[in-house]
């Protein structure tokens, strides 16, 4: 068989997920929140530009744009009071720059009536000071929205998630979570998921991995549910929830491109759909990654595409960290006449690391003492 370049692959691909702000998120403070008084003696924008550069770490270009929004500041006392409050509540210079870059109008806020009041409200909801710092960093909408709105949304999420620790983790993974309306966006989606058999526990589990399932538009979720059912996966099926989650990460265009890719390796449409229903998780890999895996399994390891179609879980394992090292170790054992029975690829790839070491490495340490070192080096 022709040797695939995939056999020498050991690089790690990093995926970065862009988290967009919700459509209804505010970019400035609520009009109902108190803003510092302005006067005829307001400082000139050029002064504010210099202030933003020297005190907030802005670039000159960013400072010039932001200063146009801050013409009402009458003295240094106002922005200094905001900076002082933030720094006294656990925000370092990097945090302050990050927050004010996206929310320059915070420098107009009345510290006592707005910032201090909201921080006290968060403390009353059970958050520690470090929790509040993290919450505001990941969800500035906690400051941008009216205090009653923020408290209402947090109480809703507390009831759904079950603890503040889990809520903080959820906010870390999904910026602007608190920017979504409970009544208009979140609750309708949750009701829809519950109609599909999602229990509160399943909701908490899936929110930990994919919170955008409940923050997307209801029409989008409804279409997604129809796609899952269109593949013959009933709402009562144990696979429905996983399939829904996986498909939410795969657009129709990407799904069709993946189907075309596997068709080039000889899979029929029925093969592809059966593999998808059996192991929907393999579709979350990129086209490039899936192609390299198929090339290695077919061209290097010598297995028929139909063998892989019946065992699509093979496509979910890391090529460089699991498949190639284990395949090469088994080849080394066979070259020395070891490993009686010649186990199939699926058998030794799918077993846990502990079982693999017990069955195929430790047991041969006397006959092949350098095997452990060889296997570790290839991982």
Short mmCIF file of C-alpha atoms in Angstrom, two decimals:
data_model
loop_
_atom_site.label_atom_id
_atom_site.label_comp_id
_atom_site.label_asym_id
_atom_site.label_seq_id
_atom_site.Cartn_x
_atom_site.Cartn_y
_atom_site.Cartn_z
CA UNK A 1 0.00 0.00 0.00
CA UNK A 2 1.06 3.56 -0.62
CA UNK A 3 2.40 5.13 2.54
CA UNK A 4 0.35 8.10 3.69
CA UNK A 5 1.92 11.31 5.01
CA UNK A 6 -0.41 10.86 7.96
CA UNK A 7 1.89 8.22 9.42
CA UNK A 8 4.43 10.88 10.31
CA UNK A 9 1.91 13.29 11.73
CA UNK A 10 2.59 14.35 15.29
CA UNK A 11 1.53 18.01 15.24
CA UNK A 12 -1.30 19.25 17.31
CA UNK A 13 -4.08 21.31 15.79
CA UNK A 14 -5.63 24.02 17.90
CA UNK A 15 -9.16 25.09 17.42
CA UNK A 16 -10.32 28.49 18.41
CA UNK A 17 -13.97 29.08 18.95
CA UNK A 18 -15.34 32.51 18.21
CA UNK A 19 -18.01 33.40 20.69
CA UNK A 20 -20.20 36.21 19.30
CA UNK A 21 -22.05 38.64 21.51
CA UNK A 22 -25.81 38.16 21.66
CA UNK A 23 -27.81 40.34 19.33
CA UNK A 24 -29.54 41.99 22.27
CA UNK A 25 -26.38 42.73 24.28
CA UNK A 26 -25.87 46.37 25.22
CA UNK A 27 -22.62 48.10 24.34
CA UNK A 28 -23.16 50.90 26.82
CA UNK A 29 -24.69 51.29 30.25
CA UNK A 30 -28.44 51.09 30.67
CA UNK A 31 -30.08 54.47 30.48
CA UNK A 32 -31.67 53.77 33.84
CA UNK A 33 -28.30 53.43 35.54
CA UNK A 34 -26.78 56.50 37.11
CA UNK A 35 -24.14 58.30 35.08
CA UNK A 36 -21.73 60.84 36.50
CA UNK A 37 -22.79 64.45 36.21
CA UNK A 38 -21.38 66.48 33.34
CA UNK A 39 -20.81 70.17 33.06
CA UNK A 40 -19.75 72.98 30.78
CA UNK A 41 -16.18 72.55 31.98
CA UNK A 42 -15.85 69.10 30.41
CA UNK A 43 -12.33 68.08 29.49
CA UNK A 44 -11.41 68.12 25.82
CA UNK A 45 -11.29 64.86 23.85
CA UNK A 46 -7.53 65.32 23.40
CA UNK A 47 -7.10 65.21 27.16
CA UNK A 48 -9.23 62.09 27.42
CA UNK A 49 -7.18 60.48 24.66
CA UNK A 50 -4.04 61.06 26.68
CA UNK A 51 -5.77 59.82 29.83
CA UNK A 52 -6.86 56.60 28.14
CA UNK A 53 -3.32 55.97 26.90
CA UNK A 54 -1.50 56.73 30.14
CA UNK A 55 -4.03 55.46 32.69
CA UNK A 56 -5.86 52.67 30.85
CA UNK A 57 -3.23 51.30 28.47
CA UNK A 58 -5.11 52.16 25.27
CA UNK A 59 -3.31 52.54 21.96
CA UNK A 60 -3.39 56.11 20.61
CA UNK A 61 -5.78 55.05 17.83
CA UNK A 62 -8.16 53.29 20.22
CA UNK A 63 -7.96 56.18 22.67
CA UNK A 64 -8.90 58.72 20.00
CA UNK A 65 -12.03 56.79 19.05
CA UNK A 66 -13.06 56.13 22.64
CA UNK A 67 -12.51 59.73 23.76
CA UNK A 68 -15.27 60.87 21.40
CA UNK A 69 -17.70 58.96 23.62
CA UNK A 70 -16.41 60.57 26.80
CA UNK A 71 -16.72 64.28 26.14
CA UNK A 72 -18.96 64.74 29.17
CA UNK A 73 -16.25 63.98 31.74
CA UNK A 74 -15.59 67.16 33.72
CA UNK A 75 -12.43 66.19 35.59
CA UNK A 76 -9.97 63.39 36.30
CA UNK A 77 -11.88 62.64 39.48
CA UNK A 78 -14.64 60.81 37.60
CA UNK A 79 -12.54 58.31 35.56
CA UNK A 80 -10.08 57.97 38.45
CA UNK A 81 -12.93 56.89 40.72
CA UNK A 82 -13.95 54.16 38.27
CA UNK A 83 -10.38 52.90 37.87
CA UNK A 84 -9.88 52.96 41.62
CA UNK A 85 -13.04 50.96 42.21
CA UNK A 86 -12.16 48.29 39.66
CA UNK A 87 -8.60 47.89 40.92
CA UNK A 88 -9.77 47.69 44.52
CA UNK A 89 -12.07 44.84 43.54
CA UNK A 90 -9.51 42.49 42.04
CA UNK A 91 -9.08 43.80 38.49
CA UNK A 92 -5.47 44.33 37.42
CA UNK A 93 -4.27 46.69 34.68
CA UNK A 94 -4.77 44.07 31.97
CA UNK A 95 -8.33 43.41 33.14
CA UNK A 96 -9.12 47.13 33.25
CA UNK A 97 -7.79 47.67 29.73
CA UNK A 98 -9.78 44.71 28.43
CA UNK A 99 -13.01 45.84 30.06
CA UNK A 100 -12.75 49.51 29.15
CA UNK A 101 -11.70 48.77 25.57
CA UNK A 102 -15.09 47.20 25.00
CA UNK A 103 -16.96 49.46 27.40
CA UNK A 104 -15.34 52.92 27.45
CA UNK A 105 -18.55 54.50 28.76
CA UNK A 106 -17.95 52.76 32.07
CA UNK A 107 -15.73 55.73 32.86
CA UNK A 108 -18.94 57.79 33.01
CA UNK A 109 -20.62 55.57 35.60
CA UNK A 110 -21.38 56.75 39.11
CA UNK A 111 -19.32 54.43 41.26
CA UNK A 112 -21.62 54.27 44.27
CA UNK A 113 -24.98 54.24 42.48
CA UNK A 114 -24.01 51.83 39.71
CA UNK A 115 -20.79 49.85 40.16
CA UNK A 116 -20.87 49.44 43.94
CA UNK A 117 -24.61 48.70 43.89
CA UNK A 118 -24.20 45.97 41.28
CA UNK A 119 -21.25 44.40 43.07
CA UNK A 120 -23.27 44.31 46.29
CA UNK A 121 -26.16 42.67 44.43
CA UNK A 122 -23.81 39.99 43.09
CA UNK A 123 -22.46 39.35 46.58
CA UNK A 124 -26.03 38.96 47.85
CA UNK A 125 -26.52 36.30 45.16
CA UNK A 126 -23.77 34.29 46.81
CA UNK A 127 -20.76 35.15 44.67
CA UNK A 128 -17.35 35.67 46.24
CA UNK A 129 -15.17 38.62 45.27
CA UNK A 130 -13.05 36.44 42.97
CA UNK A 131 -16.24 35.04 41.42
CA UNK A 132 -17.51 38.54 40.71
CA UNK A 133 -14.23 39.54 39.10
CA UNK A 134 -14.38 36.51 36.80
CA UNK A 135 -18.08 37.00 36.08
CA UNK A 136 -17.64 40.63 35.05
CA UNK A 137 -14.58 39.81 32.92
CA UNK A 138 -16.41 37.16 30.91
CA UNK A 139 -19.84 38.80 30.95
CA UNK A 140 -19.55 42.61 31.05
CA UNK A 141 -23.30 42.70 30.53
CA UNK A 142 -23.49 42.16 34.30
CA UNK A 143 -22.55 45.85 34.47
CA UNK A 144 -24.18 47.06 31.26
CA UNK A 145 -27.71 45.95 32.06
CA UNK A 146 -30.06 47.29 34.71
CA UNK A 147 -29.45 45.69 38.08
CA UNK A 148 -32.93 44.11 38.20
CA UNK A 149 -32.34 42.49 34.80
CA UNK A 150 -28.97 41.10 35.84
CA UNK A 151 -30.30 39.69 39.12
CA UNK A 152 -33.27 38.11 37.35
CA UNK A 153 -31.05 36.41 34.76
CA UNK A 154 -28.54 35.15 37.29
CA UNK A 155 -31.27 33.69 39.50
CA UNK A 156 -32.67 31.90 36.47
CA UNK A 157 -29.30 30.36 35.63
CA UNK A 158 -28.64 29.47 39.27
CA UNK A 159 -31.90 27.52 39.33
CA UNK A 160 -31.08 25.74 36.09
CA UNK A 161 -27.38 25.04 36.67
CA UNK A 162 -27.58 24.30 40.37
CA UNK A 163 -24.54 26.13 41.75
CA UNK A 164 -22.56 29.33 41.40
CA UNK A 165 -19.37 27.41 40.66
CA UNK A 166 -20.96 25.75 37.63
CA UNK A 167 -22.45 29.06 36.53
CA UNK A 168 -19.03 30.72 36.66
CA UNK A 169 -17.59 27.89 34.53
CA UNK A 170 -20.45 28.27 32.07
CA UNK A 171 -19.84 32.01 31.82
CA UNK A 172 -16.14 31.35 31.23
CA UNK A 173 -17.00 29.18 28.23
CA UNK A 174 -19.69 31.45 26.84
CA UNK A 175 -19.09 35.17 27.00
CA UNK A 176 -22.17 37.37 27.07
CA UNK A 177 -24.32 34.57 28.46
CA UNK A 178 -26.02 37.10 30.72
CA UNK A 179 -26.73 39.29 27.73
CA UNK A 180 -29.54 37.04 26.50
CA UNK A 181 -33.15 37.60 27.48
CA UNK A 182 -34.51 34.71 29.54
CA UNK A 183 -38.08 35.18 28.32
CA UNK A 184 -37.33 35.86 24.66
CA UNK A 185 -34.37 33.56 24.03
CA UNK A 186 -33.39 31.08 26.74
CA UNK A 187 -36.70 29.80 28.14
CA UNK A 188 -38.29 29.04 24.72
CA UNK A 189 -35.24 26.96 23.77
CA UNK A 190 -35.25 25.10 27.07
CA UNK A 191 -38.96 24.35 26.69
CA UNK A 192 -38.26 23.01 23.20
CA UNK A 193 -35.44 20.78 24.46
CA UNK A 194 -37.60 19.47 27.29
CA UNK A 195 -40.24 18.53 24.71
CA UNK A 196 -37.50 16.40 23.13
CA UNK A 197 -36.92 14.52 26.37
CA UNK A 198 -34.13 16.58 27.90
CA UNK A 199 -34.23 16.26 31.68
CA UNK A 200 -32.72 18.96 33.91
CA UNK A 201 -29.67 16.74 34.36
CA UNK A 202 -29.21 16.34 30.61
CA UNK A 203 -29.65 20.08 30.17
CA UNK A 204 -26.94 20.78 32.76
CA UNK A 205 -24.63 18.28 31.09
CA UNK A 206 -25.07 19.65 27.59
CA UNK A 207 -24.82 23.25 28.79
CA UNK A 208 -21.40 22.43 30.20
CA UNK A 209 -20.19 21.44 26.73
CA UNK A 210 -22.31 23.45 24.35
CA UNK A 211 -24.24 26.37 25.91
CA UNK A 212 -25.01 27.89 22.50
CA UNK A 213 -27.64 25.17 22.09
CA UNK A 214 -29.93 27.27 24.32
CA UNK A 215 -28.68 30.73 23.33
CA UNK A 216 -29.32 30.40 19.59
CA UNK A 217 -32.54 31.64 18.02
CA UNK A 218 -35.56 29.39 18.52
CA UNK A 219 -36.02 29.06 14.76
CA UNK A 220 -32.47 27.75 14.44
CA UNK A 221 -32.99 25.17 17.18
CA UNK A 222 -36.31 24.09 15.67
CA UNK A 223 -34.61 23.54 12.30
CA UNK A 224 -31.83 21.59 14.01
CA UNK A 225 -34.33 19.27 15.70
CA UNK A 226 -36.00 18.66 12.35
CA UNK A 227 -32.61 17.76 10.82
CA UNK A 228 -32.00 15.14 13.51
CA UNK A 229 -35.45 13.64 13.04
CA UNK A 230 -34.92 13.73 9.27
CA UNK A 231 -32.02 11.31 9.71
CA UNK A 232 -34.34 8.82 11.34
CA UNK A 233 -33.27 9.50 14.92
CA UNK A 234 -36.43 9.61 17.04
CA UNK A 235 -36.79 11.89 20.06
CA UNK A 236 -37.18 8.77 22.19
CA UNK A 237 -33.85 7.37 20.97
CA UNK A 238 -30.94 7.41 23.45
CA UNK A 239 -28.84 8.86 20.61
CA UNK A 240 -31.14 11.82 19.96
CA UNK A 241 -29.53 14.15 22.49
CA UNK A 242 -25.97 13.41 21.35
CA UNK A 243 -26.93 13.68 17.69
CA UNK A 244 -28.63 17.03 18.29
CA UNK A 245 -25.58 18.35 20.08
CA UNK A 246 -23.20 17.13 17.38
CA UNK A 247 -25.28 18.44 14.48
CA UNK A 248 -25.42 21.86 16.13
CA UNK A 249 -21.66 22.03 15.46
CA UNK A 250 -21.93 20.92 11.83
CA UNK A 251 -23.57 23.08 9.17
CA UNK A 252 -25.50 21.57 6.27
CA UNK A 253 -22.68 22.59 3.92
CA UNK A 254 -20.02 20.96 6.08
CA UNK A 255 -22.14 17.83 6.51
CA UNK A 256 -22.49 17.47 2.74
CA UNK A 257 -18.76 18.08 2.25
CA UNK A 258 -17.99 15.29 4.73
CA UNK A 259 -20.40 12.96 2.96
CA UNK A 260 -18.60 13.71 -0.32
CA UNK A 261 -15.22 13.04 1.30
CA UNK A 262 -16.21 9.59 2.51
CA UNK A 263 -17.85 8.89 -0.83
CA UNK A 264 -14.41 9.34 -2.40
CA UNK A 265 -13.19 6.48 -0.19
CA UNK A 266 -15.99 4.23 -1.37
CA UNK A 267 -18.68 4.79 1.23
CA UNK A 268 -22.23 4.80 -0.06
CA UNK A 269 -24.68 7.41 1.22
CA UNK A 270 -26.26 4.67 3.35
CA UNK A 271 -22.81 3.83 4.80
CA UNK A 272 -22.27 7.46 5.74
CA UNK A 273 -25.69 7.95 7.33
CA UNK A 274 -25.44 4.67 9.26
CA UNK A 275 -21.99 5.67 10.54
CA UNK A 276 -23.30 9.09 11.52
CA UNK A 277 -26.26 7.66 13.44
CA UNK A 278 -23.99 5.16 15.17
CA UNK A 279 -21.23 7.64 16.12
CA UNK A 280 -22.24 11.25 15.35
CA UNK A 281 -19.18 12.57 17.15
CA UNK A 282 -16.79 11.75 14.31
CA UNK A 283 -18.26 14.59 12.22
CA UNK A 284 -16.93 17.23 14.60
CA UNK A 285 -13.43 16.68 13.16
CA UNK A 286 -12.26 18.87 10.29
CA UNK A 287 -12.31 17.63 6.70
CA UNK A 288 -8.51 17.66 6.67
CA UNK A 289 -8.33 15.60 9.84
CA UNK A 290 -10.89 13.06 8.63
CA UNK A 291 -9.09 12.71 5.30
CA UNK A 292 -5.76 12.02 7.02
CA UNK A 293 -7.35 9.42 9.28
CA UNK A 294 -8.97 7.61 6.35
CA UNK A 295 -5.75 7.74 4.32
CA UNK A 296 -3.80 6.20 7.17
CA UNK A 297 -6.36 3.51 8.02
CA UNK A 298 -6.87 2.52 4.38
CA UNK A 299 -3.48 3.10 2.74
CA UNK A 300 -1.11 2.48 5.65
CA UNK A 301 -2.96 0.08 7.92
CA UNK A 302 -4.58 -1.68 4.97
CA UNK A 303 -8.17 -1.83 6.18
CA UNK A 304 -11.12 -1.68 3.80
CA UNK A 305 -13.27 1.47 3.92
CA UNK A 306 -16.25 -0.77 4.70
CA UNK A 307 -14.47 -1.99 7.86
CA UNK A 308 -14.19 1.62 9.06
CA UNK A 309 -17.77 2.45 8.04
CA UNK A 310 -19.00 -0.27 10.39
CA UNK A 311 -16.74 1.05 13.17
CA UNK A 312 -16.85 4.86 12.82
CA UNK A 313 -15.69 5.32 16.40
CA UNK A 314 -12.19 4.72 14.99
CA UNK A 315 -12.45 8.18 13.41
CA UNK A 316 -12.93 9.84 16.81
CA UNK A 317 -9.50 8.84 18.16
CA UNK A 318 -6.43 11.04 17.82
CA UNK A 319 -4.32 9.93 14.88
CA UNK A 320 -1.00 11.13 16.27
CA UNK A 321 -1.56 10.30 19.94
CA UNK A 322 -3.40 7.00 19.71
CA UNK A 323 -3.90 5.37 16.32
CA UNK A 324 -0.40 5.67 14.85
CA UNK A 325 1.55 4.84 18.08
CA UNK A 326 -0.59 1.77 18.77
CA UNK A 327 -0.50 0.58 15.17
CA UNK A 328 3.28 0.92 15.01
CA UNK A 329 3.73 -0.86 18.34
CA UNK A 330 1.60 -3.77 17.15
CA UNK A 331 3.63 -3.91 13.95
CA UNK A 332 6.82 -4.09 16.03
CA UNK A 333 5.39 -6.97 18.08
CA UNK A 334 4.35 -8.88 14.97
CA UNK A 335 7.79 -8.39 13.41
CA UNK A 336 9.26 -10.31 16.37
CA UNK A 337 6.67 -13.04 16.26
CA UNK A 338 4.96 -11.81 19.40
CA UNK A 339 1.28 -11.03 20.08
CA UNK A 340 -0.41 -14.31 19.26
CA UNK A 341 -3.79 -14.13 17.62
CA UNK A 342 -3.06 -10.96 15.64
CA UNK A 343 -5.85 -8.77 17.05
CA UNK A 344 -7.74 -6.54 14.66
CA UNK A 345 -7.24 -2.79 14.55
CA UNK A 346 -10.53 -2.00 16.29
CA UNK A 347 -9.69 -4.32 19.18
CA UNK A 348 -6.46 -2.61 20.19
CA UNK A 349 -7.38 0.95 19.19
CA UNK A 350 -10.68 1.07 21.08
CA UNK A 351 -9.48 -0.37 24.40
CA UNK A 352 -8.44 1.97 27.22
CA UNK A 353 -4.83 2.98 27.70
CA UNK A 354 -4.60 0.87 30.85
CA UNK A 355 -5.84 -2.26 29.10
CA UNK A 356 -3.66 -1.61 26.08
CA UNK A 357 -0.54 -1.43 28.25
CA UNK A 358 -1.53 -4.58 30.13
CA UNK A 359 -2.36 -6.62 27.04
CA UNK A 360 0.26 -5.50 24.56
CA UNK A 361 3.14 -3.79 26.37
CA UNK A 362 3.76 -4.93 29.95
CA UNK A 363 3.16 -8.58 29.14
CA UNK A 364 6.07 -8.53 26.65
CA UNK A 365 8.57 -6.52 28.70
CA UNK A 366 10.89 -9.54 29.12
CA UNK A 367 10.94 -10.51 25.45
CA UNK A 368 10.95 -6.89 24.28
CA UNK A 369 12.37 -4.72 27.13
CA UNK A 370 12.61 -1.53 25.08
CA UNK A 371 8.95 -1.72 24.05
CA UNK A 372 7.64 0.63 26.75
CA UNK A 373 10.21 3.27 25.90
CA UNK A 374 9.50 2.85 22.19
CA UNK A 375 5.76 3.27 22.70
CA UNK A 376 6.15 6.30 24.97
CA UNK A 377 8.48 8.01 22.50
CA UNK A 378 6.02 7.60 19.64
CA UNK A 379 3.23 9.22 21.63
#
